[in-house]
CSV table of C-alpha atoms in Angstrom, one decimal:
chain,number,residue,atom,x,y,z
A,25,MET,CA,0.0,0.0,0.0
A,26,ARG,CA,1.3,3.4,-0.9
A,27,THR,CA,1.9,5.9,2.0
A,28,THR,CA,0.8,9.5,1.8
A,29,ARG,CA,4.3,10.6,1.1
A,30,THR,CA,4.9,8.0,-1.6
A,31,VAL,CA,1.7,9.1,-3.3
A,32,TRP,CA,2.8,12.7,-3.5
A,33,LYS,CA,6.4,11.8,-4.4
A,34,THR,CA,5.0,10.0,-7.4
A,35,LEU,CA,2.6,12.7,-8.4
A,36,ALA,CA,5.2,15.5,-8.0
A,37,ALA,CA,7.9,13.6,-9.9
A,38,ILE,CA,5.4,12.8,-12.8
A,39,ALA,CA,4.4,16.5,-12.9
A,40,ILE,CA,8.0,17.5,-13.2
A,41,ALA,CA,9.0,14.8,-15.7
A,42,ALA,CA,5.9,15.4,-17.9
A,43,GLY,CA,6.5,19.2,-17.9
A,44,LEU,CA,3.0,19.9,-16.4
A,45,VAL,CA,3.8,23.6,-15.7
A,46,ALA,CA,3.8,25.3,-19.1
A,47,GLY,CA,0.5,26.4,-20.6
A,48,CYS,CA,-0.6,26.3,-24.2
A,49,SER,CA,-2.5,28.9,-26.3
A,50,ALA,CA,-5.8,30.2,-24.9
A,51,THR,CA,-8.2,32.9,-25.8
A,52,GLN,CA,-9.3,35.8,-23.7
A,53,SER,CA,-12.8,35.5,-22.2
A,54,PRO,CA,-15.3,38.2,-23.3
A,55,PRO,CA,-16.2,40.9,-20.8
A,56,GLN,CA,-19.1,40.0,-18.5
A,57,HIS,CA,-21.3,42.4,-16.5
A,58,ASP,CA,-23.8,42.0,-13.8
A,59,ALA,CA,-27.2,42.4,-15.5
A,60,GLN,CA,-28.9,43.2,-12.2
A,61,SER,CA,-26.8,46.2,-11.4
A,62,SER,CA,-26.0,49.6,-13.0
A,63,VAL,CA,-22.4,49.0,-11.7
A,64,ALA,CA,-20.2,46.8,-13.9
A,65,ALA,CA,-19.1,43.6,-12.2
A,66,PRO,CA,-15.3,43.0,-11.9
A,67,ALA,CA,-13.7,42.1,-15.2
A,68,PRO,CA,-13.6,38.3,-15.7
A,69,ALA,CA,-10.3,36.5,-15.0
A,70,PRO,CA,-8.3,36.5,-18.2
A,71,ARG,CA,-7.5,33.3,-20.0
A,72,LEU,CA,-3.7,33.1,-19.9
A,73,ALA,CA,-1.7,31.3,-22.6
A,74,SER,CA,1.3,30.6,-20.4
A,75,VAL,CA,-0.6,29.8,-17.1
A,76,ASP,CA,-3.5,27.9,-18.6
A,77,ASN,CA,-5.3,26.8,-15.5
A,78,PHE,CA,-5.6,30.3,-14.0
A,79,ARG,CA,-9.1,31.3,-13.0
A,80,ASP,CA,-11.3,32.9,-10.4
A,81,VAL,CA,-12.4,30.7,-7.5
A,82,ALA,CA,-15.8,32.5,-7.6
A,83,GLY,CA,-16.4,31.4,-11.2
A,84,THR,CA,-17.8,33.7,-13.9
A,85,GLY,CA,-20.9,36.0,-14.3
A,86,ASP,CA,-22.3,37.0,-10.9
A,87,GLY,CA,-20.2,34.3,-9.2
A,88,TYR,CA,-21.3,31.0,-7.8
A,89,PRO,CA,-24.6,31.3,-5.8
A,90,VAL,CA,-24.5,30.9,-2.1
A,91,ASP,CA,-27.2,31.0,0.6
A,92,ARG,CA,-27.9,34.7,0.5
A,93,GLY,CA,-26.0,36.0,-2.5
A,94,HIS,CA,-23.0,34.9,-4.5
A,95,MET,CA,-19.3,34.5,-4.4
A,96,ARG,CA,-17.4,37.7,-4.9
A,97,ARG,CA,-15.3,37.7,-8.0
A,98,GLY,CA,-11.9,39.4,-8.3
A,99,VAL,CA,-10.9,38.4,-4.7
A,100,LEU,CA,-9.4,34.9,-4.8
A,101,TYR,CA,-7.7,33.2,-7.8
A,102,ARG,CA,-6.4,29.7,-8.4
A,103,SER,CA,-3.8,28.5,-10.9
A,104,ASN,CA,-1.2,26.1,-12.0
A,105,ALA,CA,2.5,27.1,-11.6
A,106,LEU,CA,3.1,30.8,-12.2
A,107,THR,CA,5.4,30.8,-15.2
A,108,PRO,CA,3.8,33.7,-17.2
A,109,ASP,CA,5.2,35.2,-20.3
A,110,ASP,CA,5.5,39.0,-20.4
A,111,HIS,CA,2.0,39.5,-21.8
A,112,ASP,CA,0.4,37.2,-19.2
A,113,LEU,CA,2.5,38.7,-16.4
A,114,ALA,CA,1.1,42.1,-17.3
A,115,SER,CA,-2.4,40.7,-17.1
A,116,LEU,CA,-1.7,39.2,-13.7
A,117,SER,CA,-0.2,42.4,-12.4
A,118,ALA,CA,-3.2,44.4,-13.5
A,119,LEU,CA,-5.4,42.3,-11.2
A,120,GLY,CA,-3.7,43.8,-8.1
A,121,ILE,CA,-2.8,40.4,-6.5
A,122,ARG,CA,-1.3,41.1,-3.1
A,123,ARG,CA,-0.3,37.6,-2.1
A,124,VAL,CA,0.7,34.3,-3.9
A,125,TYR,CA,0.5,31.1,-1.9
A,126,ASP,CA,2.7,28.4,-3.4
A,127,LEU,CA,1.5,24.9,-2.3
A,128,ARG,CA,4.3,22.9,-4.0
A,129,THR,CA,7.2,20.7,-2.9
A,130,THR,CA,10.8,21.9,-3.1
A,131,PRO,CA,11.6,19.9,-6.2
A,132,GLU,CA,8.6,21.3,-8.0
A,133,ILE,CA,9.6,24.8,-7.1
A,134,GLU,CA,13.2,24.3,-8.1
A,135,ALA,CA,12.0,22.9,-11.5
A,136,LYS,CA,9.9,26.0,-12.2
A,137,PRO,CA,10.2,28.9,-9.7
A,138,ASP,CA,7.3,31.4,-9.6
A,139,VAL,CA,7.3,34.6,-11.5
A,140,LEU,CA,5.3,36.9,-9.3
A,141,PRO,CA,2.9,39.6,-10.4
A,142,THR,CA,4.0,43.2,-9.6
A,143,GLY,CA,3.4,44.0,-5.9
A,144,ALA,CA,2.6,40.4,-4.8
A,145,ALA,CA,4.2,38.9,-1.7
A,146,TYR,CA,5.2,35.2,-1.9
A,147,VAL,CA,4.0,32.8,0.8
A,148,ARG,CA,4.8,29.1,0.8
A,149,HIS,CA,2.6,26.4,2.2
A,150,ASN,CA,4.2,23.0,1.3
A,151,ILE,CA,1.0,20.9,1.8
A,152,VAL,CA,2.5,17.5,1.2
A,153,GLY,CA,6.0,18.1,2.5
A,154,ASP,CA,9.5,17.1,1.3
A,155,ASP,CA,10.0,14.0,3.6
A,156,GLN,CA,9.6,11.7,0.7
A,157,GLY,CA,12.8,9.8,0.5
A,158,SER,CA,15.4,10.0,-2.3
A,159,ALA,CA,14.6,7.2,-4.7
A,160,ALA,CA,14.3,8.4,-8.2
A,161,MET,CA,10.7,8.4,-9.6
A,162,GLY,CA,9.6,9.2,-13.1
A,163,LEU,CA,7.1,8.6,-15.9
A,164,SER,CA,7.7,4.8,-15.7
A,165,SER,CA,6.3,4.8,-12.1
A,166,LEU,CA,2.8,4.7,-13.6
A,167,ARG,CA,1.9,2.0,-16.1
A,168,SER,CA,-1.8,2.3,-16.6
A,169,ALA,CA,-4.8,4.7,-16.4
A,170,ASP,CA,-6.4,2.6,-13.6
A,171,GLU,CA,-3.3,2.9,-11.5
A,172,ALA,CA,-3.3,6.7,-12.1
A,173,ARG,CA,-6.9,7.0,-11.1
A,174,GLY,CA,-6.2,5.1,-7.9
A,175,LEU,CA,-3.3,7.4,-7.0
A,176,LEU,CA,-5.4,10.5,-7.4
A,177,ILE,CA,-8.3,9.1,-5.4
A,178,LEU,CA,-5.9,8.2,-2.6
A,179,ALA,CA,-4.3,11.6,-2.7
A,180,ASN,CA,-7.6,13.3,-2.3
A,181,LYS,CA,-8.5,11.1,0.7
A,182,ASN,CA,-5.2,12.0,2.2
A,183,PHE,CA,-6.2,15.7,2.4
A,184,VAL,CA,-8.7,14.5,5.0
A,185,THR,CA,-6.8,11.7,6.8
A,186,ASP,CA,-3.2,13.0,6.9
A,187,PRO,CA,-2.5,15.4,9.8
A,188,ASP,CA,0.5,17.1,8.2
A,189,ASP,CA,-1.6,17.8,5.0
A,190,ARG,CA,-4.4,19.2,7.2
A,191,ALA,CA,-2.0,21.5,9.1
A,192,GLU,CA,-0.8,23.2,5.9
A,193,ILE,CA,-4.3,23.3,4.4
A,194,ALA,CA,-5.4,25.0,7.6
A,195,ALA,CA,-2.5,27.5,7.5
A,196,THR,CA,-3.3,28.4,3.9
A,197,ILE,CA,-7.0,29.0,4.6
A,198,ARG,CA,-6.2,31.1,7.7
A,199,ASP,CA,-3.9,33.2,5.6
A,200,ILE,CA,-6.5,33.7,2.9
A,201,ALA,CA,-9.1,34.7,5.4
A,202,ALA,CA,-6.7,37.2,7.0
A,203,GLY,CA,-5.1,38.5,3.8
A,204,GLN,CA,-5.9,41.9,2.3
A,205,GLY,CA,-6.7,42.5,-1.3
A,206,PRO,CA,-6.8,39.9,-4.1
A,207,GLN,CA,-4.9,36.7,-3.5
A,208,LEU,CA,-3.9,33.7,-5.5
A,209,PHE,CA,-3.0,30.1,-4.6
A,210,HIS,CA,-1.5,27.4,-6.8
A,211,CYS,CA,0.4,24.1,-7.1
A,212,THR,CA,2.0,22.6,-10.2
A,213,SER,CA,-1.0,21.7,-12.3
A,214,GLY,CA,-3.5,23.7,-10.3
A,215,LYS,CA,-5.9,20.8,-9.8
A,216,ASP,CA,-5.2,18.6,-6.8
A,217,ARG,CA,-3.8,20.6,-3.8
A,218,THR,CA,-5.3,23.7,-5.4
A,219,GLY,CA,-8.5,21.9,-6.2
A,220,TRP,CA,-8.9,20.8,-2.6
A,221,ILE,CA,-8.3,24.2,-1.1
A,222,SER,CA,-10.8,25.6,-3.6
A,223,ALA,CA,-13.4,23.0,-2.8
A,224,VAL,CA,-13.0,23.5,1.0
A,225,VAL,CA,-13.3,27.3,0.7
A,226,GLN,CA,-16.2,27.2,-1.7
A,227,THR,CA,-18.1,24.8,0.5
A,228,LEU,CA,-17.5,26.8,3.7
A,229,VAL,CA,-18.9,30.0,2.1
A,230,GLY,CA,-22.0,28.2,0.9
A,231,VAL,CA,-21.4,27.0,-2.7
A,232,ASN,CA,-23.3,23.8,-3.4
A,233,ARG,CA,-21.5,20.5,-4.1
A,234,ALA,CA,-22.7,20.4,-7.8
A,235,ASP,CA,-21.1,23.8,-8.5
A,236,VAL,CA,-17.9,22.8,-6.5
A,237,MET,CA,-17.6,19.7,-8.7
A,238,ARG,CA,-18.2,21.6,-11.9
A,239,ASP,CA,-15.6,24.1,-11.0
A,240,TYR,CA,-13.1,21.3,-10.2
A,241,LEU,CA,-13.7,19.7,-13.6
A,242,LEU,CA,-12.9,22.9,-15.5
A,243,THR,CA,-9.2,21.9,-15.4
A,244,ASN,CA,-10.0,19.4,-18.2
A,245,GLU,CA,-11.2,22.4,-20.3
A,246,TYR,CA,-8.7,25.0,-19.3
A,247,SER,CA,-5.7,22.7,-19.6
A,248,ALA,CA,-6.8,20.4,-22.4
A,249,ALA,CA,-3.9,21.3,-24.7
A,250,SER,CA,-1.3,20.8,-22.0
A,251,ILE,CA,-2.9,17.5,-21.0
A,252,ASP,CA,-2.8,16.3,-24.6
A,253,LYS,CA,0.8,17.4,-24.9
A,254,ALA,CA,2.0,15.7,-21.7
A,255,ALA,CA,0.2,12.5,-22.6
A,256,SER,CA,1.6,12.3,-26.1
A,257,ALA,CA,5.1,13.0,-24.9
A,258,ALA,CA,4.8,10.3,-22.2
A,259,ALA,CA,3.5,7.8,-24.7
A,260,ALA,CA,6.4,8.5,-27.0
A,261,LYS,CA,8.9,8.1,-24.2
A,262,ALA,CA,7.6,5.3,-22.1
A,263,GLY,CA,4.8,3.6,-24.1
A,264,PRO,CA,1.0,3.9,-24.5
A,265,GLY,CA,0.1,2.6,-21.0
A,266,THR,CA,2.2,5.4,-19.4
A,267,GLY,CA,0.8,7.9,-21.9
A,268,GLU,CA,-2.8,7.1,-20.8
A,269,ALA,CA,-1.7,7.1,-17.1
A,270,VAL,CA,-0.2,10.6,-17.6
A,271,ARG,CA,-3.4,11.8,-19.3
A,272,VAL,CA,-5.3,10.7,-16.2
A,273,VAL,CA,-2.9,12.2,-13.7
A,274,SER,CA,-2.7,15.4,-15.7
A,275,GLY,CA,-6.4,16.0,-15.6
A,276,VAL,CA,-9.3,15.5,-13.2
A,277,PHE,CA,-12.3,13.2,-12.8
A,278,PRO,CA,-15.3,13.4,-10.4
A,279,GLU,CA,-14.3,10.3,-8.4
A,280,ALA,CA,-11.0,11.9,-7.3
A,281,LEU,CA,-12.5,15.0,-5.6
A,282,GLY,CA,-15.5,13.0,-4.7
A,283,ALA,CA,-13.3,10.6,-2.7
A,284,GLY,CA,-12.0,13.5,-0.5
A,285,LEU,CA,-15.5,15.0,0.0
A,286,ASP,CA,-16.9,11.5,0.9
A,287,GLU,CA,-14.1,11.0,3.4
A,288,VAL,CA,-15.0,14.4,5.0
A,289,ASP,CA,-18.6,13.1,5.4
A,290,ARG,CA,-17.5,9.8,6.8
A,291,GLN,CA,-15.0,11.1,9.3
A,292,TYR,CA,-16.5,14.5,10.2
A,293,GLY,CA,-20.1,14.5,9.0
A,294,SER,CA,-19.8,17.9,7.2
A,295,MET,CA,-17.2,20.3,5.7
A,296,GLU,CA,-17.9,22.7,8.6
A,297,GLU,CA,-16.9,20.0,11.1
A,298,TYR,CA,-13.8,19.1,9.1
A,299,ALA,CA,-12.9,22.8,9.2
A,300,ARG,CA,-13.4,23.0,12.9
A,301,SER,CA,-12.1,19.7,14.2
A,302,GLY,CA,-9.9,18.5,11.3
A,303,LEU,CA,-8.3,21.8,10.4
A,304,GLY,CA,-8.7,23.6,13.6
A,305,LEU,CA,-10.2,26.7,12.0
A,306,SER,CA,-12.0,29.1,14.4
A,307,PRO,CA,-15.5,30.4,13.8
A,308,ASP,CA,-13.8,33.9,13.3
A,309,THR,CA,-11.8,32.5,10.4
A,310,ILE,CA,-14.8,31.0,8.8
A,311,ASP,CA,-16.8,34.2,9.2
A,312,ALA,CA,-13.9,36.2,7.8
A,313,LEU,CA,-13.9,33.9,4.7
A,314,LYS,CA,-17.6,34.4,4.2
A,315,ALA,CA,-17.3,38.2,4.6
A,316,LYS,CA,-14.4,38.4,2.2
A,317,LEU,CA,-15.7,36.0,-0.5
A,318,THR,CA,-19.4,36.5,-0.6
A,319,ALA,CA,-21.7,39.4,-1.5
């Protein structure tokens, strides 16, 4: 059985080996405005060619609906590794991002250091840690799509069961709640560690599970070209089985996030109790999140 650290060692090594940090071409989203107000809504998050999984945690339009309103756009962003070209760096800088939270391991950061938007402070929360041993891992560590699916399902459960993961998840969310101005968090592909933080935050502020899942699955749309490129390169290097495994591990599927959410329900009964008992978040932190991220 794979341990938590072995799971993440494998995933991180595959991400580095497959080059899952560079984006592919993307188009800009058209401007959107709040039809219910005479005041224009914040501009939509730009589609970035070189950071292809960059998006607003609140979604598009009015923002994801919550109990008495909607998520506030232009406040919290998520992405894959920040390796923007000059054009995309200018777009990121124009958003006024004040803090960037890097959720990656040391080898991932060394492979592709962040390029920060102008005025942004860098904060690191290494969710899965570096105590992963020294044996070399690479593309050949996964041989089939089924094995890749199992790895991502286990990784999402670990966000609930592993106390070290929970401690860094909690620290990230506390920082987001306390931070001023627009903020951004990311990992390498912007889908697993990033996807979990996003799902927890969205759920805590009142987004329903269907919208949380739809938002999670957007990685397959935003990063489609990068996923195809990584899978094709892996197949050419290590064979078709590895290519399909890399395709799975480069994208997302409902059962992966669902496994983590189901584990929350089994162990804690609700996301709110996971936040309180599992993450140790105070009522004040949760209230601050709601005040910051909903309108």
